[in-house]
PDB file of C-alpha atoms (C1' of nucleotides) in Angstrom:
ATOM      1  CA  MET G 399      94.634 142.273  33.286  1.00  0.00           C
ATOM      2  CA  LYS G 400      91.043 143.232  33.831  1.00  0.00           C
ATOM      3  CA  LEU G 401      90.286 146.451  35.587  1.00  0.00           C
ATOM      4  CA  THR G 402      86.969 147.294  37.118  1.00  0.00           C
ATOM      5  CA  LYS G 403      85.530 150.706  36.386  1.00  0.00           C
ATOM      6  CA  LEU G 404      86.372 151.784  39.848  1.00  0.00           C
ATOM      7  CA  GLN G 405      89.960 150.711  39.498  1.00  0.00           C
ATOM      8  CA  LYS G 406      90.380 152.772  36.372  1.00  0.00           C
ATOM      9  CA  LYS G 407      88.878 155.830  37.987  1.00  0.00           C
ATOM     10  CA  ILE G 408      90.870 155.490  41.126  1.00  0.00           C
ATOM     11  CA  TYR G 409      94.198 155.007  39.437  1.00  0.00           C
ATOM     12  CA  ASN G 410      93.399 157.874  37.152  1.00  0.00           C
ATOM     13  CA  LEU G 411      92.816 160.084  40.144  1.00  0.00           C
ATOM     14  CA  LEU G 412      95.876 158.895  41.980  1.00  0.00           C
ATOM     15  CA  ILE G 413      98.212 160.191  39.331  1.00  0.00           C
ATOM     16  CA  LYS G 414      96.619 163.598  39.677  1.00  0.00           C
ATOM     17  CA  ILE G 415      97.749 164.061  43.227  1.00  0.00           C
ATOM     18  CA  PRO G 416     100.529 166.639  43.185  1.00  0.00           C
ATOM     19  CA  GLU G 417     103.813 165.978  44.919  1.00  0.00           C
ATOM     20  CA  GLY G 418     103.883 166.812  48.560  1.00  0.00           C
ATOM     21  CA  LYS G 419     100.161 166.289  48.900  1.00  0.00           C
ATOM     22  CA  ILE G 420      98.062 163.415  50.098  1.00  0.00           C
ATOM     23  CA  THR G 421      94.437 162.431  50.051  1.00  0.00           C
ATOM     24  CA  ASN G 422      92.158 160.172  52.009  1.00  0.00           C
ATOM     25  CA  TYR G 423      89.844 157.351  51.141  1.00  0.00           C
ATOM     26  CA  LYS G 424      86.701 159.325  51.576  1.00  0.00           C
ATOM     27  CA  LEU G 425      87.696 162.095  49.202  1.00  0.00           C
ATOM     28  CA  LEU G 426      88.747 159.537  46.684  1.00  0.00           C
ATOM     29  CA  ALA G 427      85.372 157.883  46.954  1.00  0.00           C
ATOM     30  CA  LYS G 428      83.658 161.193  46.475  1.00  0.00           C
ATOM     31  CA  ALA G 429      85.786 161.960  43.474  1.00  0.00           C
ATOM     32  CA  ILE G 430      84.679 158.820  41.716  1.00  0.00           C
ATOM     33  CA  GLY G 431      81.067 159.702  42.383  1.00  0.00           C
ATOM     34  CA  LYS G 432      80.386 157.045  45.008  1.00  0.00           C
ATOM     35  CA  PRO G 433      81.053 158.521  48.428  1.00  0.00           C
ATOM     36  CA  LYS G 434      80.323 155.252  50.162  1.00  0.00           C
ATOM     37  CA  ASN G 435      82.709 153.206  48.145  1.00  0.00           C
ATOM     38  CA  TRP G 436      85.836 153.797  50.187  1.00  0.00           C
ATOM     39  CA  ARG G 437      85.770 150.141  51.122  1.00  0.00           C
ATOM     40  CA  GLU G 438      86.313 149.228  47.534  1.00  0.00           C
ATOM     41  CA  ILE G 439      89.127 151.682  47.281  1.00  0.00           C
ATOM     42  CA  GLY G 440      91.025 150.088  50.115  1.00  0.00           C
ATOM     43  CA  LYS G 441      90.608 146.739  48.471  1.00  0.00           C
ATOM     44  CA  ILE G 442      91.716 147.970  45.104  1.00  0.00           C
ATOM     45  CA  LEU G 443      94.782 149.690  46.416  1.00  0.00           C
ATOM     46  CA  ASN G 444      95.629 146.516  48.236  1.00  0.00           C
ATOM     47  CA  GLN G 445      95.483 144.581  44.996  1.00  0.00           C
ATOM     48  CA  ASN G 446      97.898 147.191  43.851  1.00  0.00           C
ATOM     49  CA  PRO G 447      98.783 145.993  40.361  1.00  0.00           C
ATOM     50  CA  PHE G 448     100.740 149.169  39.646  1.00  0.00           C
ATOM     51  CA  SER G 449     102.198 149.926  43.005  1.00  0.00           C
ATOM     52  CA  GLU G 450     105.330 151.341  41.429  1.00  0.00           C
ATOM     53  CA  LYS G 451     103.612 153.661  39.012  1.00  0.00           C
ATOM     54  CA  TYR G 452     100.756 154.990  41.055  1.00  0.00           C
ATOM     55  CA  HIS G 453     100.980 157.049  44.205  1.00  0.00           C
ATOM     56  CA  CYS G 454      98.941 154.700  46.268  1.00  0.00           C
ATOM     57  CA  TYR G 455     100.955 155.625  49.347  1.00  0.00           C
ATOM     58  CA  LYS G 456      99.435 159.077  49.260  1.00  0.00           C
ATOM     59  CA  VAL G 457      96.134 157.752  50.460  1.00  0.00           C
ATOM     60  CA  VAL G 458      95.579 157.900  54.203  1.00  0.00           C
ATOM     61  CA  LYS G 459      92.654 157.665  56.577  1.00  0.00           C
ATOM     62  CA  SER G 460      90.232 160.508  57.099  1.00  0.00           C
ATOM     63  CA  ASP G 461      91.670 161.333  60.510  1.00  0.00           C
ATOM     64  CA  GLY G 462      95.204 161.616  59.227  1.00  0.00           C
ATOM     65  CA  LYS G 463      96.349 158.197  60.306  1.00  0.00           C
ATOM     66  CA  ILE G 464      98.466 156.273  57.874  1.00  0.00           C
ATOM     67  CA  GLY G 465      96.034 153.456  57.352  1.00  0.00           C
ATOM     68  CA  GLY G 466      97.730 150.523  55.734  1.00  0.00           C
ATOM     69  CA  TYR G 467     100.070 149.580  52.972  1.00  0.00           C
ATOM     70  CA  LYS G 468     100.728 146.375  51.181  1.00  0.00           C
ATOM     71  CA  PHE G 469     104.424 146.499  51.966  1.00  0.00           C
ATOM     72  CA  GLY G 470     103.918 147.755  55.502  1.00  0.00           C
ATOM     73  CA  ILE G 471     103.145 151.175  56.842  1.00  0.00           C
ATOM     74  CA  LYS G 472     106.838 151.679  57.520  1.00  0.00           C
ATOM     75  CA  LYS G 473     107.495 151.680  53.830  1.00  0.00           C
ATOM     76  CA  LYS G 474     104.559 153.966  53.316  1.00  0.00           C
ATOM     77  CA  ILE G 475     105.891 156.437  55.834  1.00  0.00           C
ATOM     78  CA  THR G 476     109.277 156.380  54.183  1.00  0.00           C
ATOM     79  CA  LEU G 477     107.758 157.210  50.850  1.00  0.00           C
ATOM     80  CA  LEU G 478     105.633 159.977  52.319  1.00  0.00           C
ATOM     81  CA  LYS G 479     108.645 161.506  53.976  1.00  0.00           C
ATOM     82  CA  LYS G 480     110.397 161.544  50.656  1.00  0.00           C
ATOM     83  CA  ASP G 481     107.616 163.804  49.486  1.00  0.00           C
ATOM     84  CA  GLY G 482     108.272 166.135  52.353  1.00  0.00           C
ATOM     85  CA  ILE G 483     105.378 164.920  54.447  1.00  0.00           C
ATOM     86  CA  ILE G 484     106.036 164.642  58.146  1.00  0.00           C
ATOM     87  CA  ILE G 485     104.762 161.628  60.041  1.00  0.00           C
ATOM     88  CA  ILE G 486     104.480 161.588  63.806  1.00  0.00           C
ATOM     89  CA  ASN G 487     103.155 158.589  65.733  1.00  0.00           C
ATOM     90  CA  ASN G 488     101.676 157.091  62.603  1.00  0.00           C
ATOM     91  CA  ARG G 489      99.863 160.316  61.910  1.00  0.00           C
ATOM     92  CA  VAL G 490     100.356 162.911  59.227  1.00  0.00           C
ATOM     93  CA  LYS G 491     101.428 166.278  60.517  1.00  0.00           C
ATOM     94  CA  ASN G 492      99.651 169.259  58.929  1.00  0.00           C
ATOM     95  CA  PHE G 493      97.185 166.783  57.611  1.00  0.00           C
ATOM     96  CA  SER G 494      94.520 169.288  56.647  1.00  0.00           C
ATOM     97  CA  LYS G 495      97.076 171.538  54.975  1.00  0.00           C
ATOM     98  CA  ILE G 496      98.567 168.995  52.632  1.00  0.00           C
ATOM     99  CA  LEU G 497      95.298 167.271  51.998  1.00  0.00           C
ATOM    100  CA  PHE G 498      94.547 167.410  48.320  1.00  0.00           C
ATOM    101  CA  ARG G 499      90.917 167.954  47.355  1.00  0.00           C
ATOM    102  CA  PHE G 500      90.131 166.940  43.827  1.00  0.00           C
TER     103      PHE G 500
ATOM    104  C1'  DG I1241      72.236 133.042  43.261  1.00  0.00           C
ATOM    105  C1'  DT I1242      74.342 133.763  47.991  1.00  0.00           C
ATOM    106  C1'  DC I1243      77.952 134.736  51.326  1.00  0.00           C
ATOM    107  C1'  DG I1244      82.000 136.740  53.201  1.00  0.00           C
ATOM    108  C1'  DT I1245      85.014 140.439  53.319  1.00  0.00           C
ATOM    109  C1'  DG I1246      87.979 144.689  53.119  1.00  0.00           C
ATOM    110  C1'  DA I1247      94.762 149.703  53.199  1.00  0.00           C
ATOM    111  C1'  DC I1248      87.378 152.490  56.144  1.00  0.00           C
ATOM    112  C1'  DT I1249      84.077 156.132  58.544  1.00  0.00           C
ATOM    113  C1'  DA I1250      81.323 158.260  61.847  1.00  0.00           C
ATOM    114  C1'  DG I1251      79.210 158.251  66.122  1.00  0.00           C
ATOM    115  C1'  DC I1252      78.996 157.189  70.837  1.00  0.00           C
ATOM    116  C1'  DC I1253      80.893 156.389  75.567  1.00  0.00           C
TER     117       DC I1253
ATOM    118  C1'  DC L 351      92.221 161.307  73.433  1.00  0.00           C
ATOM    119  C1'  DG L 352      91.102 156.190  72.919  1.00  0.00           C
ATOM    120  C1'  DG L 353      88.446 152.169  72.061  1.00  0.00           C
ATOM    121  C1'  DC L 354      84.223 149.893  70.467  1.00  0.00           C
ATOM    122  C1'  DT L 355      80.217 149.383  67.208  1.00  0.00           C
ATOM    123  C1'  DA L 356      77.429 149.307  63.298  1.00  0.00           C
ATOM    124  C1'  DG L 357      77.011 150.399  58.580  1.00  0.00           C
ATOM    125  C1'  DC L 358      78.454 150.337  53.687  1.00  0.00           C
ATOM    126  C1'  DC L 359      79.148 148.589  48.584  1.00  0.00           C
ATOM    127  C1'  DA L 360      81.225 145.935  44.895  1.00  0.00           C
ATOM    128  C1'  DC L 361      83.795 141.979  43.829  1.00  0.00           C
ATOM    129  C1'  DG L 362      85.302 137.180  43.942  1.00  0.00           C
ATOM    130  C1'  DA L 363      84.653 132.371  45.393  1.00  0.00           C
TER     131       DA L 363
END
DNA sequence: GTCGTGACTAGCC
DNA sequence: CGGCTAGCCACGA
């Protein structure tokens, strides 16, 4: 299993997200020091080698929309709800409040 | 070495 | 609001 630098950083950050909080691609990109690399992040999360260990479902779009998920956004929503996050019309309620800034 | 592409973003109408 | 557009970078084929 070969991980790119970005992968390592991203996964490392993902596990830092506290329960009940979410983040978005842009913040994640900023956190790894490359604000314009959100594209890569989406790709990497899609590869998703550790989908069960890492909280990849806690990553949403910058406007609070769910974005995507390898197993379908339905699954993603279910997982988010388990964390106490409310989803309405494919959008996160209280988005700015539960948004976790690194 | 070159080309295509993505779980996106921001800006404009 | 919403839909459309251009821009962006690293990775894999």
